[in-house]
Structures are given as C-alpha cells and as structure tokens.
Coordinates of C-alpha atoms in Angstrom, one line a residue:
X1 CA -89.6 121.1 61.2
X2 CA -87.4 121.9 64.1
X3 CA -83.6 121.7 63.3
X4 CA -81.1 120.6 65.9
X5 CA -77.4 120.9 64.9
X6 CA -73.9 120.5 66.3
X7 CA -74.9 119.3 69.8
X8 CA -74.0 116.4 72.1
X9 CA -76.5 114.5 74.1
X10 CA -75.8 112.0 76.8
X11 CA -78.8 112.2 79.1
X12 CA -81.5 109.5 79.4
X13 CA -84.2 109.9 76.7
X14 CA -82.6 113.1 75.5
X15 CA -85.2 113.7 72.7
X16 CA -88.0 111.4 73.9
X17 CA -91.2 111.7 72.1
X18 CA -89.9 114.2 69.5
X19 CA -92.0 115.1 66.4
X20 CA -90.9 116.5 63.1
X21 CA -87.3 117.2 63.9
X22 CA -84.1 117.2 61.9
X23 CA -81.0 116.3 63.9
X24 CA -77.8 117.1 62.0
X25 CA -74.1 116.7 63.0
X26 CA -75.0 115.7 66.5
X27 CA -73.3 113.2 68.9
X28 CA -75.1 110.8 71.3
X29 CA -72.3 110.1 73.7
X30 CA -70.9 111.2 77.0
X31 CA -70.5 110.4 80.7
X32 CA -74.2 110.4 81.6
X33 CA -74.4 107.3 79.5
X34 CA -78.2 107.8 78.9
X35 CA -80.3 105.4 76.8
X36 CA -83.3 105.6 74.4
X37 CA -82.5 109.1 72.9
X38 CA -85.4 109.1 70.4
X39 CA -87.9 106.7 72.0
X40 CA -91.6 107.1 71.0
X41 CA -90.8 109.6 68.3
X42 CA -92.3 110.4 64.9
X43 CA -91.0 111.9 61.6
X44 CA -87.4 112.1 62.7
X45 CA -84.4 112.7 60.4
X46 CA -80.9 112.2 61.6
X47 CA -78.0 113.2 59.3
X48 CA -74.2 112.9 59.9
X49 CA -74.8 111.8 63.5
X50 CA -72.7 109.7 65.8
X51 CA -74.5 107.1 68.1
X52 CA -72.4 105.6 70.9
X53 CA -75.2 104.9 73.4
X54 CA -77.9 102.2 73.7
X55 CA -81.4 101.8 72.2
X56 CA -81.7 105.2 70.4
X57 CA -84.7 104.4 68.1
X58 CA -87.4 102.3 69.8
X59 CA -91.1 102.6 69.0
X60 CA -90.5 105.3 66.4
X61 CA -92.4 105.9 63.1
X62 CA -91.1 107.7 60.1
X63 CA -87.3 107.6 60.5
X64 CA -84.7 108.8 58.0
X65 CA -81.1 108.1 59.0
X66 CA -78.4 109.2 56.6
X67 CA -74.6 109.1 56.6
X68 CA -74.3 108.3 60.3
X69 CA -72.5 105.9 62.5
X70 CA -73.8 103.5 65.2
X71 CA -70.8 102.1 67.1
X72 CA -70.4 98.7 68.8
X73 CA -71.7 100.3 72.0
X74 CA -74.9 101.3 70.3
X75 CA -76.8 98.1 71.1
X76 CA -80.2 97.3 69.8
X77 CA -80.4 100.5 67.9
X78 CA -83.8 100.1 66.1
X79 CA -86.6 98.1 67.7
X80 CA -90.4 98.2 67.2
X81 CA -90.2 100.9 64.6
X82 CA -91.8 101.3 61.2
X83 CA -91.4 103.3 58.0
X84 CA -87.6 103.6 58.3
X85 CA -85.0 104.6 55.7
X86 CA -81.3 104.1 56.4
X87 CA -78.7 105.1 53.9
X88 CA -74.9 105.4 53.9
X89 CA -74.7 104.4 57.6
X90 CA -72.6 102.1 59.7
X91 CA -74.7 99.8 62.0
X92 CA -72.1 98.1 64.2
X93 CA -74.0 97.3 67.4
X94 CA -75.4 93.9 68.2
X95 CA -79.1 93.3 67.5
X96 CA -79.3 96.5 65.5
X97 CA -82.7 95.9 63.9
X98 CA -85.5 93.9 65.4
X99 CA -89.3 93.7 65.2
X100 CA -89.3 96.6 62.7
X101 CA -91.4 96.9 59.5
X102 CA -91.5 98.8 56.2
X103 CA -87.8 99.6 56.1
X104 CA -85.3 100.4 53.4
X105 CA -81.6 99.9 54.0
X106 CA -79.3 101.2 51.2
X107 CA -75.5 101.6 50.9
X108 CA -74.9 100.5 54.5
X109 CA -72.2 98.7 56.4
X110 CA -73.6 96.3 58.9
X111 CA -71.5 94.4 61.6
X112 CA -74.2 93.2 63.9
X113 CA -74.9 89.7 65.4
X114 CA -78.6 88.8 65.5
X115 CA -79.5 91.5 63.0
X116 CA -83.0 91.7 61.6
X117 CA -84.9 89.3 63.9
X118 CA -88.7 89.2 63.2
X119 CA -88.7 92.1 60.8
X120 CA -91.3 92.5 58.1
X121 CA -91.2 94.1 54.6
X122 CA -87.5 95.0 54.5
X123 CA -85.7 96.1 51.4
X124 CA -81.9 96.0 51.4
X125 CA -79.7 97.2 48.5
X126 CA -76.0 97.6 47.8
X127 CA -75.0 96.9 51.4
X128 CA -72.5 94.6 53.2
X129 CA -73.2 92.6 56.4
X130 CA -71.3 90.5 58.9
X131 CA -73.7 88.8 61.2
X132 CA -74.7 85.6 63.0
X133 CA -78.4 84.5 62.9
X134 CA -79.0 87.2 60.3
X135 CA -82.7 88.0 59.6
X136 CA -84.1 85.1 61.6
X137 CA -87.9 84.8 61.4
X138 CA -88.0 87.7 59.0
X139 CA -90.9 88.0 56.4
X140 CA -91.3 89.7 53.1
X141 CA -87.7 90.5 52.2
X142 CA -86.3 92.0 49.0
X143 CA -82.5 92.1 48.7
X144 CA -80.4 93.4 45.8
X145 CA -76.6 93.6 45.6
X146 CA -76.0 92.5 49.2
X147 CA -72.8 90.8 50.4
X148 CA -73.2 88.8 53.6
X149 CA -70.6 86.9 55.7
X150 CA -71.7 85.0 58.7
X151 CA -73.4 81.9 60.1
X152 CA -77.0 80.6 60.5
X153 CA -78.5 83.2 58.2
X154 CA -82.1 83.6 57.0
X155 CA -83.5 80.8 59.3
X156 CA -87.3 80.5 59.4
X157 CA -87.8 83.4 56.9
X158 CA -90.9 83.6 54.7
X159 CA -91.5 85.3 51.4
X160 CA -88.2 86.6 50.2
X161 CA -86.5 87.5 46.9
X162 CA -82.7 87.9 46.6
X163 CA -81.0 89.1 43.4
X164 CA -77.3 89.6 42.6
X165 CA -76.2 88.8 46.1
X166 CA -73.2 87.0 47.5
X167 CA -73.7 85.0 50.7
X168 CA -70.8 83.3 52.5
X169 CA -72.7 81.7 55.4
X170 CA -73.3 78.2 56.7
X171 CA -76.8 76.8 57.5
X172 CA -78.5 79.4 55.4
X173 CA -82.3 79.3 54.7
X174 CA -83.0 76.5 57.2
X175 CA -86.8 76.0 57.5
X176 CA -87.3 79.0 55.1
X177 CA -90.5 79.2 53.0
X178 CA -91.3 80.7 49.6
X179 CA -87.8 82.0 48.7
X180 CA -86.4 83.0 45.3
X181 CA -82.7 83.6 44.7
X182 CA -81.5 84.9 41.3
X183 CA -78.1 85.5 39.8
X184 CA -76.3 85.0 43.2
X185 CA -73.4 83.1 44.8
X186 CA -74.1 81.1 47.9
X187 CA -71.2 79.5 49.7
X188 CA -71.5 77.5 52.9
X189 CA -72.2 74.2 54.5
X190 CA -75.6 72.5 54.9
X191 CA -77.6 75.0 52.7
X192 CA -81.3 75.2 53.0
X193 CA -82.1 72.1 55.0
X194 CA -85.9 71.7 55.8
X195 CA -86.8 74.5 53.4
X196 CA -90.1 74.6 51.6
X197 CA -90.6 76.4 48.3
X198 CA -87.0 77.5 47.6
X199 CA -86.2 78.4 44.0
X200 CA -82.7 79.2 42.7
X201 CA -82.2 80.6 39.2
X202 CA -78.7 81.0 37.6
X203 CA -76.9 80.7 40.9
X204 CA -73.6 79.3 42.0
X205 CA -73.7 77.0 45.0
X206 CA -70.6 76.1 46.9
X207 CA -70.2 73.8 49.9
X208 CA -70.9 70.4 51.4
X209 CA -74.3 68.7 51.9
X210 CA -76.7 71.2 50.4
X211 CA -80.5 70.9 50.0
X212 CA -81.4 68.1 52.4
X213 CA -84.9 67.4 53.6
X214 CA -86.3 70.1 51.3
X215 CA -89.8 70.3 49.9
X216 CA -90.7 72.0 46.6
X217 CA -87.1 72.7 45.8
X218 CA -86.3 74.0 42.3
X219 CA -82.9 74.8 40.7
X220 CA -82.7 76.3 37.2
X221 CA -79.4 76.7 35.4
X222 CA -77.3 76.6 38.6
X223 CA -73.7 75.7 39.1
X224 CA -72.8 73.4 42.0
X225 CA -69.1 73.5 43.1
X226 CA -67.6 71.2 45.8
X227 CA -71.1 70.0 46.6
X228 CA -71.3 66.4 48.0
X229 CA -74.1 64.4 49.5
X230 CA -76.6 66.7 48.0
X231 CA -80.4 66.5 48.0
X232 CA -80.8 63.8 50.6
X233 CA -84.5 63.1 51.2
X234 CA -85.6 66.1 49.2
X235 CA -88.4 66.8 46.7
X236 CA -86.5 68.5 43.9
X237 CA -86.7 69.6 40.2
X238 CA -83.3 70.7 39.0
X239 CA -81.3 71.7 36.0
X240 CA -77.6 71.9 37.0
X241 CA -74.9 73.0 34.6
X242 CA -71.9 71.5 36.4
X243 CA -70.7 68.2 37.8
X244 CA -72.0 67.5 41.3
X245 CA -69.5 65.5 43.5
X246 CA -72.2 63.3 45.0
X247 CA -76.0 63.0 45.2
X248 CA -77.5 61.0 48.0
X249 CA -81.1 59.6 48.1
X250 CA -83.2 62.4 46.8
X251 CA -86.8 61.6 47.6
X252 CA -88.7 62.6 44.4
X253 CA -88.6 64.7 41.3
X254 CA -86.0 65.0 38.6
X255 CA -82.4 66.2 38.5
X256 CA -80.7 66.9 35.1
X257 CA -76.9 67.5 35.1
X258 CA -73.8 66.9 33.0
X259 CA -72.2 64.5 35.5
X260 CA -72.5 63.1 39.0
X261 CA -69.3 62.0 40.7
X262 CA -71.2 59.5 42.8
X263 CA -74.8 58.4 43.0
X264 CA -75.8 57.0 46.4
X265 CA -79.3 55.4 46.0
X266 CA -79.5 53.0 48.9
X267 CA -82.8 54.2 50.4
X268 CA -85.9 52.4 49.0
X269 CA -87.9 55.6 49.3
X270 CA -85.5 57.5 47.0
X271 CA -87.5 57.7 43.8
X272 CA -86.0 60.8 42.1
X273 CA -85.1 60.5 38.4
X274 CA -81.5 61.5 37.8
X275 CA -80.5 62.3 34.2
X276 CA -76.7 62.7 33.6
X277 CA -75.1 63.9 30.4
X278 CA -77.4 66.9 30.4
X279 CA -76.2 70.0 28.6
X280 CA -77.9 73.4 28.1
X281 CA -77.3 73.3 24.4
X282 CA -79.3 70.0 24.3
X283 CA -82.4 71.6 25.7
X284 CA -84.2 72.3 22.4
X285 CA -83.6 68.8 21.0
X286 CA -84.5 67.0 24.2
X287 CA -87.6 69.0 25.0
X288 CA -89.0 69.4 21.4
X289 CA -89.3 73.1 20.9
X290 CA -89.5 75.9 18.3
X291 CA -87.3 74.4 15.7
X292 CA -89.3 71.3 15.0
X293 CA -92.7 72.7 16.1
X294 CA -93.4 70.0 18.6
X295 CA -95.3 70.6 21.8
X296 CA -93.0 71.5 24.6
X297 CA -92.5 69.2 27.5
X298 CA -94.5 70.6 30.4
X299 CA -92.1 69.3 33.0
X300 CA -89.1 70.9 31.4
X301 CA -87.1 73.4 33.5
X302 CA -84.7 74.4 30.8
X303 CA -84.2 78.1 30.4
X304 CA -84.5 80.1 28.1
X305 CA -85.0 77.4 25.4
X306 CA -88.4 76.3 26.8

C-alpha cells in the first residue's frame, strides 16, 4: 500500500483512479479549487484529513475514512460508492452521501441537508445528524444510538430498523414501508402518514396528528405525549401506556390505552375498536395467561405478559 502523508492537494482529480493508498494528515484545499480528488478509486484509506473541495469520493469502492473533516464547502462528498466505512468524521457539506451502498457510519457528526438519498444497506451508530430530507428513498437501514434533528426525514424508505434513537423531525417516515423502531423517542408533527408496515415498540411519540392514513401500523407499549387527532383513517393495532389527547376516525383494528381525551368517530368507515382503561398490569388477567392456564388471546399485543 502506498502511503501519502502531510501534503496539500488542490488540483482537479488530484488522486484520480488511485488504488491501495493510505492518505494521512493531508489537506484537500487551495487556490486551484479542483474537484473530484479520489474519483474512480479503489481500496482507499484517509486518516486525519481535511476536505474543503467538492466531490472528493465519487465512484469509489472500498473506502475507509477516519477522524477527518469535510467542511461546508465539501459538497456531495460521497456519491455512487460502495463498501464504505466512516468513523469519527465531520460530514458538513450538503448532499454528503447519495446513491451509495454497503456503508457503515460510526461516531460521526453530520450537518448535511439532503443526506443519504437513495442509499442501500447503510448502518449508522452513535452519531448525530442535522438534516432536511434525511435518507429519502433509502433502503435496508440499521440505526443504533442516532440523534437526528431536521425536517421531512426518512420519506419513502424501505426495510429499516432503528434502536435507541432520538428523532426530532417533522413529517418523518412518510410513505415508508417495513420499518421497526425500538426503544426510541420520536418528536415532530404529522408522523408516518401513508406508511405501510410501521412497528413501534417501547417508544415515546410526541407531537400533533401522528399516524394518519397508515396501513399495517403496530404500536406496542408506547407512550404518546401531546398527540391529538391521531390515527385518522389508519389500520392500527396498538397498546398505548399513556393518555392520548384525541383520536380521530381510525379505519380498522384495535387500540388499547388508559384514556383518550377525545374520541372523534364521525366517519361511518371508522370501524376501529378502542378500549380505554387499559393498563399494562391488567394484561395477564385480560388476556388469560400463565397464571390461570387459559389459552392466550391470539390478538393480544401486550408485552411481555403474552
């Protein structure tokens, strides 16, 4: 492997087509203002580098980027690349990741509008992001310990699992398909409209008008705080552990909760069963479980009792 250290590059395609190189303590900046430093490369490692120019990693395969910085001027940093690992790095340019696949992002700081469009098989851990239209049309995502602040996040995504995350973002998960969220906090308006196959387990949901026009929606042991006009025209099976301010015309299914501030059922197509007075500690008695030896209710969504 060729090692390049302590140099500055500012020319167009400075390391174009490079193979098997380690670039350490280098800066991509300068008056020539060149683009596409590593375009069409393979098996590239960049450590402790500074990127202040556009499009550094396009059409690359086998990238490892560690402890580096991509500034606001480093636009569209990684496009059309695969088998990427990014750790301990600042990604602060717009559209930093797009049309990439098989990437791991760990311990990173992301400030990047339109981050992650049309990516596939992305794993993100212990990172923070500020973004608008974050991960739009992405597929096969696995997130753990991610904090996100933004708008219009995860729209049109497919096949995703999120654990121990905090999302403060309006219009999240619109039109999303096959999504599971566990042990997380989601704050924002108009959550998950038009989604299909969204499951939330032990989550806290905060904000107005969540879960409208949903199909195959499931909530298990979730808190809902300051949530009004929820579940309109949705297919839903839910066990909720807190009061919901108002529920409006859910289409079908069953909702169990301690209390609903207001039930609005003025649509003749709203057939959902809503059971108030529900408590987690009542689950064994209501469902017929281990203590009395009766067969468990197959429709029960109580956890862990059933």
